[in-house]
Coordinates of C-alpha atoms in Angstrom, one line a residue:
Chain J
M1 CA -8.3 -2.6 -19.0
I2 CA -11.3 -1.5 -17.0
K3 CA -13.4 -0.9 -20.1
E4 CA -12.6 -4.4 -21.5
L5 CA -13.4 -6.1 -18.2
H6 CA -16.6 -4.1 -18.1
Q7 CA -17.6 -5.3 -21.6
K8 CA -16.8 -8.9 -20.7
L9 CA -18.9 -8.7 -17.5
K10 CA -21.8 -7.2 -19.5
N11 CA -21.4 -9.9 -22.2
K12 CA -21.2 -12.6 -19.5
E13 CA -17.8 -13.8 -20.9
I14 CA -16.6 -13.5 -17.4
S15 CA -18.3 -13.1 -14.0
S16 CA -17.4 -10.8 -11.2
Q17 CA -17.1 -13.9 -9.0
Q18 CA -14.5 -15.3 -11.3
L19 CA -12.5 -12.1 -11.2
V20 CA -12.6 -11.9 -7.4
A21 CA -11.8 -15.6 -7.0
D22 CA -8.9 -15.2 -9.3
S23 CA -7.6 -12.2 -7.3
L24 CA -8.0 -14.1 -4.0
D25 CA -6.1 -17.0 -5.5
K26 CA -3.2 -14.8 -6.4
I27 CA -3.2 -13.2 -3.0
A28 CA -3.2 -16.7 -1.4
K29 CA -0.2 -17.6 -3.6
N30 CA 1.8 -14.4 -3.6
N31 CA 1.0 -12.2 -0.7
K32 CA 3.2 -13.9 1.8
E33 CA 6.2 -13.0 -0.4
I34 CA 5.1 -9.7 -1.9
N35 CA 3.3 -8.3 1.2
A36 CA 1.1 -6.0 -0.7
F37 CA -2.0 -6.6 1.4
L38 CA -2.3 -6.1 5.1
E39 CA -5.9 -7.3 5.2
V40 CA -8.1 -9.1 2.7
Y41 CA -11.9 -8.8 2.7
K42 CA -12.5 -12.3 1.3
S43 CA -16.1 -13.0 2.2
E44 CA -17.4 -9.5 1.6
A45 CA -15.7 -9.3 -1.8
L46 CA -17.1 -12.7 -2.9
E47 CA -20.5 -11.7 -1.6
Q48 CA -20.5 -8.4 -3.4
A49 CA -19.3 -10.1 -6.6
K50 CA -22.2 -12.5 -6.4
S51 CA -24.7 -9.6 -6.1
V52 CA -23.1 -7.9 -9.1
D53 CA -23.4 -11.1 -11.1
E54 CA -27.1 -11.4 -10.1
K55 CA -27.6 -7.8 -11.3
I56 CA -26.1 -8.6 -14.6
N57 CA -28.2 -11.8 -14.9
R58 CA -31.3 -9.8 -14.3
G59 CA -30.3 -7.6 -17.2
E60 CA -29.7 -4.5 -15.1
K61 CA -27.2 -1.9 -16.0
I62 CA -23.9 -1.8 -14.2
G63 CA -21.4 1.0 -13.8
L64 CA -17.9 1.0 -15.3
L65 CA -16.1 0.2 -12.1
E66 CA -18.8 -2.2 -10.9
G67 CA -17.8 -5.8 -10.1
I68 CA -14.1 -5.1 -10.8
P69 CA -11.7 -5.8 -7.9
M70 CA -9.5 -3.1 -6.6
A71 CA -7.4 -2.3 -3.5
I72 CA -7.1 0.6 -1.0
K73 CA -4.1 2.0 0.7
D74 CA -4.4 1.5 4.4
N75 CA -4.4 5.1 5.3
L76 CA -7.9 5.5 4.0
C77 CA -10.8 4.8 6.3
V78 CA -13.2 1.9 5.5
A79 CA -16.0 1.8 8.1
G80 CA -15.7 -1.1 10.5
K81 CA -12.3 -2.1 9.1
K82 CA -8.8 -1.8 10.5
T83 CA -7.1 1.4 9.3
T84 CA -3.5 1.0 10.5
C85 CA -1.4 3.4 8.4
S86 CA 1.1 0.5 8.7
S87 CA 1.9 1.9 12.2
R88 CA 1.9 0.0 15.5
I89 CA 0.1 3.0 17.0
L90 CA -3.0 2.1 14.9
S91 CA -2.5 -1.6 14.6
N92 CA -5.9 -2.4 16.1
Y93 CA -7.8 0.7 15.2
K94 CA -11.1 0.2 13.4
A95 CA -12.4 3.1 11.3
V96 CA -15.7 4.5 12.4
Y97 CA -16.7 5.9 9.0
D98 CA -15.9 5.6 5.3
A99 CA -13.5 8.1 3.7
T100 CA -15.4 10.2 1.1
V101 CA -13.4 8.5 -1.7
V102 CA -14.3 5.1 -0.2
K103 CA -18.0 6.1 -0.1
K104 CA -17.7 7.1 -3.8
I105 CA -16.1 3.9 -5.0
K106 CA -18.5 1.8 -3.0
K107 CA -21.4 3.6 -4.6
A108 CA -19.7 3.0 -8.0
G109 CA -19.8 -0.7 -7.2
A110 CA -16.1 -1.3 -7.2
I111 CA -15.1 -4.4 -5.2
I112 CA -12.7 -3.7 -2.4
L113 CA -10.3 -6.6 -2.1
G114 CA -8.6 -5.2 1.0
K115 CA -6.1 -2.8 2.4
T116 CA -2.6 -2.4 1.1
N117 CA 0.8 -1.8 2.8
L118 CA 2.5 1.6 3.0
D119 CA 5.4 3.4 4.7
E120 CA 4.2 4.2 8.2
F121 CA 1.8 7.1 7.9
A122 CA 2.9 7.4 4.2
M123 CA 6.4 8.6 5.2
G124 CA 8.8 7.0 2.9
S125 CA 9.7 6.2 -0.7
S126 CA 10.1 2.4 -0.5
T127 CA 7.4 0.9 1.9
E128 CA 10.3 -0.3 4.0
N129 CA 9.1 1.9 6.8
S130 CA 6.0 -0.2 7.4
A131 CA 5.6 -1.7 10.9
F132 CA 4.4 -4.9 9.0
G133 CA 7.4 -5.5 6.9
P134 CA 8.4 -4.1 3.4
T135 CA 6.4 -4.7 0.2
K136 CA 8.4 -6.3 -2.5
N137 CA 8.4 -5.3 -6.1
P138 CA 6.5 -8.1 -8.0
I139 CA 9.0 -7.6 -11.0
D140 CA 12.0 -8.3 -8.8
L141 CA 11.4 -9.6 -5.3
E142 CA 14.8 -8.3 -4.1
R143 CA 13.8 -4.8 -4.8
V144 CA 11.4 -2.2 -3.3
A145 CA 8.0 -1.5 -4.8
G146 CA 8.5 2.2 -4.1
G147 CA 6.5 4.2 -1.7
S148 CA 4.7 5.2 0.1
S149 CA 1.8 3.6 -1.8
G150 CA 4.0 0.5 -2.5
G151 CA 1.4 -2.0 -1.4
S152 CA -1.2 -0.5 -3.8
A153 CA 1.4 -0.4 -6.6
A154 CA 2.4 -4.1 -6.0
A155 CA -1.3 -5.2 -5.8
V156 CA -1.9 -3.8 -9.3
A157 CA 1.5 -4.7 -10.8
S158 CA 1.1 -8.4 -9.7
G159 CA -2.3 -8.5 -11.4
V160 CA -4.3 -9.0 -8.2
A161 CA -6.2 -5.7 -8.4
T162 CA -7.2 -4.0 -11.6
W163 CA -6.6 -0.6 -9.9
A164 CA -5.9 0.8 -6.6
L165 CA -6.1 4.0 -4.6
G166 CA -3.1 5.6 -3.1
S167 CA -2.2 9.0 -1.5
D168 CA 0.5 11.3 -2.7
T169 CA 2.2 13.9 -0.5
G170 CA 5.6 14.2 -2.3
G171 CA 5.4 11.5 -4.9
S172 CA 3.8 8.5 -3.1
I173 CA 1.6 7.5 -6.0
R174 CA 3.8 8.4 -8.9
Q175 CA 7.2 7.0 -7.7
P176 CA 5.8 3.5 -6.9
A177 CA 3.9 3.7 -10.2
S178 CA 7.3 4.4 -11.9
L179 CA 9.1 1.6 -10.1
C180 CA 6.3 -1.0 -10.8
G181 CA 5.5 0.0 -14.4
L182 CA 2.1 1.6 -13.8
V183 CA 0.2 4.8 -14.3
G184 CA 0.0 6.9 -11.1
M185 CA -1.8 10.2 -10.9
K186 CA -1.8 13.0 -8.3
P187 CA -4.7 15.5 -8.8
T188 CA -4.5 19.2 -8.3
Y189 CA -4.6 20.0 -4.6
G190 CA -8.3 20.4 -3.8
R191 CA -9.7 18.1 -6.5
V192 CA -10.3 15.1 -4.4
S193 CA -11.7 15.1 -0.9
R194 CA -9.2 14.2 1.8
F195 CA -12.0 13.4 4.4
G196 CA -11.1 10.0 5.8
L197 CA -7.5 10.0 4.7
V198 CA -5.3 9.9 7.7
A199 CA -3.5 13.2 7.4
M200 CA 0.3 13.4 6.9
A201 CA 1.0 16.9 5.6
S202 CA -2.3 18.6 5.0
S203 CA -1.2 21.2 2.4
F204 CA 0.4 18.5 0.2
D205 CA -1.8 15.4 0.5
Q206 CA -4.0 14.2 -2.3
I207 CA -5.6 10.9 -3.1
G208 CA -5.3 9.4 -6.6
P209 CA -5.4 6.3 -8.7
L210 CA -2.8 3.6 -9.6
T211 CA -3.8 1.8 -12.8
Q212 CA -2.4 0.0 -15.8
T213 CA -3.4 2.6 -18.4
V214 CA -4.1 6.3 -18.7
E215 CA -7.7 5.7 -19.7
D216 CA -8.2 3.6 -16.5
S217 CA -6.6 6.5 -14.5
A218 CA -9.2 8.9 -16.0
L219 CA -12.0 6.5 -15.4
V220 CA -11.1 6.1 -11.7
F221 CA -10.6 9.9 -11.4
D222 CA -14.1 10.4 -12.8
A223 CA -15.4 8.4 -9.8
I224 CA -13.5 10.2 -7.1
Y225 CA -13.2 13.9 -7.9
G226 CA -15.6 16.5 -6.8
E227 CA -17.0 18.7 -4.0
D228 CA -17.4 17.4 -0.5
E229 CA -18.9 19.4 2.4
K230 CA -16.5 17.6 4.7
D231 CA -13.4 18.9 3.0
N232 CA -13.7 22.6 2.3
T233 CA -10.5 22.8 0.2
V234 CA -12.2 20.9 -2.6
T235 CA -13.4 22.8 -5.6
Q236 CA -15.2 21.4 -8.6
K237 CA -14.6 23.1 -11.9
E238 CA -16.8 21.0 -14.2
A239 CA -20.5 20.3 -14.4
D240 CA -21.6 17.3 -12.3
G241 CA -21.0 14.1 -14.2
Y242 CA -18.3 15.5 -16.4
S243 CA -16.1 12.6 -17.6
F244 CA -12.4 13.0 -18.1
A245 CA -12.3 9.6 -19.7
I246 CA -14.9 10.3 -22.3
N247 CA -13.2 13.5 -23.2
L248 CA -9.8 11.9 -23.5
N249 CA -7.9 13.0 -26.6
D250 CA -4.5 11.6 -27.3
D251 CA -3.5 14.0 -30.1
L252 CA -0.2 15.7 -29.4
S253 CA -0.2 18.0 -32.3
G254 CA 0.0 21.7 -31.4
K255 CA 0.7 20.9 -27.7
K256 CA 3.4 22.9 -26.1
I257 CA 5.6 20.8 -23.9
G258 CA 8.2 22.4 -21.5
V259 CA 11.6 21.0 -20.6
V260 CA 13.5 22.3 -17.6
D261 CA 17.2 21.6 -17.1
E262 CA 16.8 21.0 -13.4
F263 CA 14.8 17.9 -14.1
F264 CA 17.8 16.3 -16.0
G265 CA 20.4 16.9 -13.4
K266 CA 23.0 15.0 -11.4
G267 CA 22.0 11.5 -10.1
L268 CA 19.6 10.8 -13.0
D269 CA 20.2 7.3 -14.5
D270 CA 21.7 7.6 -18.1
Q271 CA 19.3 5.2 -19.7
I272 CA 16.3 6.9 -18.1
E273 CA 17.5 10.2 -19.4
K274 CA 18.1 8.9 -22.9
T275 CA 14.7 7.3 -23.1
I276 CA 12.8 10.4 -21.8
R277 CA 14.7 12.6 -24.3
K278 CA 13.9 10.2 -27.1
K279 CA 10.2 10.3 -26.2
I280 CA 10.3 14.1 -26.2
E281 CA 11.7 13.9 -29.8
L282 CA 9.0 11.5 -30.8
A283 CA 6.4 13.8 -29.3
E284 CA 7.9 16.6 -31.4
K285 CA 7.6 14.4 -34.5
A286 CA 3.9 13.8 -33.6
G287 CA 3.4 17.5 -33.8
A288 CA 4.1 18.8 -30.3
E289 CA 6.2 21.9 -29.8
I290 CA 9.1 21.6 -27.3
V291 CA 9.9 24.7 -25.3
Q292 CA 13.0 25.1 -23.1
L293 CA 11.9 26.7 -19.8
K294 CA 13.7 28.5 -17.0
M295 CA 12.3 28.0 -13.5
P296 CA 14.9 29.6 -11.2
F297 CA 13.2 28.6 -7.9
L298 CA 12.4 25.0 -8.9
K299 CA 15.7 23.7 -7.4
Y300 CA 14.5 24.7 -3.9
A301 CA 11.4 22.5 -4.1
M302 CA 13.0 19.6 -2.3
A303 CA 14.2 21.8 0.6
V304 CA 10.8 23.5 0.9
Y305 CA 9.1 20.1 0.9
Y306 CA 11.4 18.5 3.4
L307 CA 11.0 21.4 5.7
M308 CA 7.3 22.2 5.5
M309 CA 6.1 18.5 5.4
P310 CA 7.7 17.6 8.8
C311 CA 6.2 20.7 10.3
E312 CA 2.7 19.6 9.2
V313 CA 3.5 16.0 10.2
S314 CA 4.5 17.1 13.8
S315 CA 1.2 18.9 14.1
N316 CA -1.0 16.3 12.5
L317 CA 0.5 13.4 14.5
A318 CA 0.0 15.1 17.8
R319 CA -3.4 13.5 17.9
F320 CA -1.9 10.1 18.5
D321 CA -1.4 10.3 22.2
G322 CA -2.5 7.0 23.7
I323 CA -5.6 8.6 25.2
K324 CA -8.4 8.6 22.6
Y325 CA -7.8 5.6 20.4
G326 CA -4.9 3.5 19.1
L327 CA -2.1 2.0 21.1
S328 CA -1.9 3.1 24.7
D329 CA 0.8 2.4 27.2
T330 CA -2.0 2.0 29.8
T331 CA -3.3 -1.2 28.1
Q332 CA 0.2 -2.8 27.8
K333 CA 1.1 -5.8 29.9
E334 CA 4.0 -4.0 31.3
S335 CA 2.5 -0.5 31.5
K336 CA 4.8 2.0 33.2
S337 CA 2.9 5.2 33.0
R338 CA 2.0 6.8 36.2
N339 CA 0.4 10.1 35.0
I340 CA -1.1 11.5 31.8
S341 CA 2.2 12.9 30.6
E342 CA 3.9 9.5 30.8
V343 CA 1.0 8.0 28.9
Y344 CA 1.9 10.4 26.0
F345 CA 5.6 9.8 26.1
L346 CA 5.4 6.0 26.4
S347 CA 2.6 5.4 24.0
R348 CA 4.3 7.4 21.3
K349 CA 7.6 5.7 22.0
L350 CA 6.0 2.3 21.6
G351 CA 3.7 3.2 18.7
F352 CA 5.9 5.2 16.3
G353 CA 8.7 3.9 14.1
S354 CA 12.0 5.7 13.5
E355 CA 11.1 7.6 10.4
V356 CA 7.9 9.0 12.0
K357 CA 9.8 10.0 15.1
R358 CA 12.5 11.6 13.0
R359 CA 10.0 13.7 11.0
I360 CA 8.0 14.7 14.1
I361 CA 11.2 15.9 15.8
L362 CA 12.4 17.7 12.8
G363 CA 9.0 19.4 12.4
T364 CA 8.9 20.3 16.1
Y365 CA 12.4 21.8 15.9
A366 CA 11.6 23.8 12.8
L367 CA 8.4 25.2 14.4
S368 CA 9.9 25.9 17.8
A369 CA 10.4 29.4 19.1
G370 CA 13.4 31.1 17.5
Y371 CA 13.4 28.9 14.4
K372 CA 9.9 29.3 13.0
D373 CA 10.7 32.4 11.0
A374 CA 14.0 31.1 9.7
Y375 CA 12.6 27.8 8.6
Y376 CA 8.8 27.4 8.3
K377 CA 7.9 30.9 7.3
K378 CA 10.8 31.2 4.9
A379 CA 9.9 27.9 3.3
Q380 CA 6.3 29.1 2.9
K381 CA 7.5 32.2 1.0
V382 CA 9.8 30.2 -1.2
R383 CA 6.8 27.9 -1.9
E384 CA 5.0 30.9 -3.3
L385 CA 8.0 31.8 -5.5
I386 CA 8.0 28.2 -6.8
K387 CA 4.3 28.5 -7.6
A388 CA 5.0 31.8 -9.4
D389 CA 7.6 29.9 -11.5
F390 CA 4.9 27.4 -12.5
L391 CA 2.5 30.2 -13.2
S392 CA 4.8 31.8 -15.7
A393 CA 5.8 28.5 -17.1
F394 CA 2.2 27.6 -17.8
E395 CA 1.8 30.9 -19.7
K396 CA 4.2 29.4 -22.3
V397 CA 3.5 25.7 -22.2
D398 CA 0.7 23.2 -21.7
A399 CA 2.8 20.7 -19.7
I400 CA 6.2 20.1 -18.2
V401 CA 7.9 16.8 -18.9
S402 CA 10.5 15.0 -16.8
P403 CA 11.5 11.6 -15.5
T404 CA 9.4 10.4 -12.5
S405 CA 12.3 9.0 -10.4
P406 CA 16.0 9.3 -10.9
T407 CA 16.5 5.5 -10.8
V408 CA 14.7 2.2 -11.3
A409 CA 13.6 0.2 -8.2
F410 CA 16.5 -0.1 -5.7
R411 CA 17.3 -3.1 -3.6
I412 CA 15.6 -3.6 -0.3
G413 CA 17.8 -2.1 2.4
E414 CA 20.0 -0.2 -0.1
K415 CA 18.9 3.3 1.1
S416 CA 17.3 2.7 4.5
S417 CA 20.3 3.9 6.5
D418 CA 20.5 7.3 5.0
P419 CA 17.2 9.3 5.2
L420 CA 18.5 12.1 3.0
E421 CA 19.4 9.8 0.2
M422 CA 16.0 8.2 0.4
Y423 CA 14.4 11.6 0.3
L424 CA 16.2 12.3 -3.0
S425 CA 14.1 9.6 -4.7
D426 CA 11.3 12.2 -4.7
I427 CA 13.4 14.9 -6.4
Y428 CA 11.2 15.1 -9.6
T429 CA 7.9 14.5 -8.0
V430 CA 7.8 16.8 -5.0
S431 CA 7.6 20.1 -7.0
A432 CA 4.0 19.1 -8.1
N433 CA 2.9 18.9 -4.4
V434 CA 4.8 22.0 -3.5
A435 CA 3.1 23.9 -6.4
M436 CA -0.2 22.0 -5.9
V437 CA -0.5 21.2 -9.7
P438 CA -1.7 17.9 -11.1
A439 CA 0.8 15.3 -12.2
I440 CA 1.0 11.8 -13.7
S441 CA 3.6 9.1 -14.2
I442 CA 3.3 6.7 -17.1
P443 CA 5.5 3.7 -17.8
I444 CA 7.9 4.6 -20.6
G445 CA 10.7 2.1 -20.6
T446 CA 12.6 -0.6 -18.8
K447 CA 16.2 -1.1 -17.8
M448 CA 17.8 -4.5 -17.7
E449 CA 19.5 -5.3 -14.4
N450 CA 20.5 -8.8 -13.4
G451 CA 18.2 -10.4 -15.9
K452 CA 15.2 -8.3 -14.8
N453 CA 13.5 -5.7 -16.9
L454 CA 12.9 -2.9 -14.4
P455 CA 10.4 -0.2 -15.4
F456 CA 10.7 3.5 -15.1
G457 CA 8.2 6.3 -15.8
L458 CA 7.8 9.6 -17.6
H459 CA 6.3 12.5 -15.5
L460 CA 4.0 15.2 -16.7
M461 CA 2.6 18.2 -14.9
T462 CA 0.0 20.6 -16.1
R463 CA -1.6 23.8 -14.8
W464 CA -3.9 23.9 -11.8
W465 CA -7.2 22.1 -12.5
D466 CA -6.1 21.0 -16.0
E467 CA -6.5 17.3 -15.3
Q468 CA -8.1 16.9 -18.8
G469 CA -4.9 18.3 -20.4
L470 CA -2.8 16.0 -18.2
F471 CA -4.7 12.9 -19.2
N472 CA -4.7 13.9 -22.9
L473 CA -1.0 14.4 -23.0
A474 CA -0.3 11.3 -20.9
A475 CA -2.4 9.3 -23.4
G476 CA -0.5 10.9 -26.2
F477 CA 2.9 9.8 -24.8
E478 CA 1.4 6.4 -24.0
K479 CA 0.5 6.0 -27.6
L480 CA 4.1 6.8 -28.7
G481 CA 4.9 3.4 -27.2
Chain H
M1 CA 25.3 20.7 14.0
L2 CA 22.5 19.6 16.2
K3 CA 23.6 18.5 19.7
K4 CA 22.2 15.5 21.5
D5 CA 20.7 17.5 24.3
E6 CA 18.9 19.7 21.7
V7 CA 17.4 16.6 20.2
K8 CA 16.3 15.5 23.6
K9 CA 14.7 18.9 24.3
V10 CA 12.8 18.9 21.0
A11 CA 11.7 15.3 21.6
D12 CA 10.4 16.4 25.0
L13 CA 8.3 19.1 23.3
A14 CA 7.0 16.5 20.9
R15 CA 6.2 14.1 23.7
I16 CA 8.3 11.3 22.4
E17 CA 10.7 9.3 24.6
L18 CA 13.9 8.5 22.6
T19 CA 16.4 5.8 23.4
A20 CA 20.0 7.0 23.9
E21 CA 20.9 5.5 20.6
E22 CA 18.1 7.3 18.8
E23 CA 19.2 10.6 20.4
K24 CA 22.7 10.0 18.9
S25 CA 21.6 8.9 15.4
F26 CA 18.9 11.6 15.1
A27 CA 21.4 14.3 16.0
L28 CA 23.5 13.3 13.1
Q29 CA 20.7 12.6 10.6
L30 CA 18.8 15.8 11.5
S31 CA 21.9 17.8 11.1
S32 CA 22.5 16.6 7.6
I33 CA 18.9 17.3 6.7
L34 CA 19.0 20.8 8.2
E35 CA 22.2 21.5 6.2
Y36 CA 20.1 20.9 3.1
F37 CA 17.9 23.7 4.2
Q38 CA 20.8 26.2 4.3
D39 CA 20.1 26.7 0.6
I40 CA 16.8 28.3 1.3
S41 CA 17.6 30.1 4.5
Q42 CA 20.2 32.2 2.5
L43 CA 17.7 33.0 -0.2
E44 CA 16.4 36.5 -0.7
V45 CA 12.6 36.2 -0.9
G46 CA 11.5 39.8 -0.8
E47 CA 7.8 40.3 -0.2
A48 CA 6.6 37.0 -1.5
E49 CA 3.0 36.8 -0.5
V50 CA 1.7 33.6 1.1
V51 CA -1.5 32.4 -0.5
D52 CA -3.3 29.5 1.0
H53 CA -5.0 28.0 -1.9
Y54 CA -3.3 29.2 -5.1
Q55 CA -5.2 30.1 -8.2
L56 CA -8.9 29.7 -8.4
G57 CA -9.3 27.4 -5.4
I58 CA -12.4 28.5 -3.5
N59 CA -12.9 27.4 0.1
Q60 CA -16.3 25.7 0.4
V61 CA -18.4 26.7 3.3
R62 CA -21.4 25.0 4.8
S63 CA -24.0 26.2 7.3
D64 CA -23.0 25.7 10.9
N65 CA -25.8 23.4 12.0
V66 CA -25.5 21.2 15.0
S67 CA -26.3 17.6 14.3
M68 CA -26.3 14.7 16.7
V69 CA -23.8 11.9 16.2
I70 CA -25.7 8.8 15.1
E71 CA -26.1 6.6 18.2
D72 CA -24.2 3.5 17.0
Q73 CA -21.4 5.7 15.7
A74 CA -20.9 7.1 19.2
E75 CA -20.6 3.5 20.4
K76 CA -18.1 2.7 17.7
I77 CA -16.0 5.7 18.8
Q78 CA -16.2 4.7 22.4
A79 CA -15.2 1.1 21.4
E80 CA -11.8 2.6 20.4
F81 CA -11.2 4.2 23.8
P82 CA -8.2 2.5 25.4
N83 CA -9.9 3.1 28.8
K84 CA -13.5 4.0 29.6
K85 CA -16.0 4.2 32.4
K86 CA -19.7 4.3 31.8
G87 CA -19.2 5.5 28.2
Y88 CA -16.8 8.2 29.2
L89 CA -13.1 8.4 28.2
S90 CA -11.1 7.6 31.3
V91 CA -7.6 9.1 31.7
K92 CA -4.9 9.1 34.3
Q93 CA -4.7 11.9 36.8
V94 CA -3.9 15.2 35.1
L95 CA -3.1 17.4 38.2

C-alpha cells in the first residue's frame, strides 16, 4: 500500500493534497459515528501536503512515507498539541515536546492527520474505557474496535489513514489489529524509543505500527526503530539505515514453526482455531517444519502480567497529582480542596476513570508492605521462568504461532462489567510483553456473524531482536492467503 | 476476599478518593483478580534470577552534562501549571 501510494505520488498520478483531502472528507463523514479521532490537524495536514506536492513538482526526491497520511495514538506527545491519553486528567494538556517516534516520522515526511482514541492511559482491550466515548469497529458499528489502540486501528480500517502508530503493553496493538483486519506489530522491548510515550507499565510498553500489509509494517518499523539517548533501554542491532522492508523474504521453506497447546485452549472460538490450524498445515506444505513445543510456565503469563502491570501503573500514574499539570481540583468551579493532600485526592478522583483507579489500587495493594514479596517479587521471578521457556523454545524453532485473540470483535458493552473477562481478551498476546519478544498479528480469516464478516488474526512471535525473521514469516503466512 | 475497609486503606495510600459504591464494587472485582494470582503464589520458583533486560539488551549511557532548558520550552511547561505566581509553581499550604 505505502509503496504503491509512493509510486503514484512520484508519478503525479495522485497528489498528497488529494490524499489528505480524501482522508479529511472521510473523517468529516464518519468520525462522529466511529470516534477514531480525538483531534484532527486539518490545516497543518493540508499545508504539509501542499509542500510535499511542491517538492515533487520541483523534481526533488521524496521519502517512502512522505506525503502519506497517518494517525497517532493520543498517548504519544506531539509538541504544542493536546495529548490526553483519553483521560479527563489530561483533557487540556498540551505536550511540550515531540516523542522520539513523532520526531522520526515528522522527519520522514509522514503527514499526521491527528490523534486517535484509546482506552484511558492505554488500559483496556476495547477502547470503551476512553473518557471521550468508545471507538466503534468500522466493520460493524455495534462492536468494539479492540484496544487499547482502538482509535488507531479504526482509523486505518476505515481507510482514513494509510497507517497508524499505537502502543502495546499487553496486546494493545495486536488485538485491535486482529479485530479490525489489520497487521499490528509489537517490537522487542528496547527496539523503539519510549521517550514521549505516556508511560503505562514501563517494563512492558513498546510503540509499533498498525498497517494494511506486512510490508507496510516493515516500512514503518524502518522509520521508528533505533537508538535514542533519551531512552537508555533502546539497543540497535543493525547498521544505521538497515531496512527490514528491503530485506523482506516471504519464503517459508526450511523455517521451523512452533505450536504450543496452551495457545489453543479453552475459550478459543472454534472457527478461529480451525483456520489457524489450516494455515499451519498450509505453511507445512510450503516447506515449513512444524514443531510441537512444551512451555510449562507459559500458562502463568496472564497472572504475571495482570500483577506486575498494575504495580508499574500505580507508580507511573503517581505523577498525576493536580499540582504540576493536567486537571486540578484547585481550578474547578466548585473546588473543595483546603490543603495539598486534598488537592491530590480530589484531582485524582475527578480525573481518573474506573479502570485506571482499579489498576492503581490493585498495584498499590500488591506493592504494599507485607504483600510485595508474595506478589510483585514472586511475579518477577515467574517472569524470568517464562523468559527461560521462550529461550529454550527458540533453540528449537524460529517462531511460535497462535491465534491473536480468542474471539472476533465483541459487542460494545458486552464485557465492560467484568474486568477479569475483559483481561482474558489478551490471553495470547501478553506473553510476548512478559517475555519482551517481538510479535505480530496478521489478518488471516473472517467469521460471519449477523451478516458481517468479522476478521481475526494469526499471531507470531520470534526471538529477541529477530524482527527480520518476524516480518519474513508474517509475509510468508500473508502470502498463503 | 478483600474487605471494603482494606480497599479504602489502599485507596488512601494511592491518594484516590473513592465513592462508597466504588469501594464496594472494587472489593469484589479486586478479590476475583487476586484469586487469579493464587496460581502463581503457590508456584515453586527456586532461585530464578531477575534480569532487567533479558538477552543482549545493553543499557545505553550518555555523559552527564548539564544543559539549560530552552527558554520558550520553560514557558510552555509553566503554561501547563494549574496555578502559578511569577513563573513559579504555586501550591496550597503543605504544613
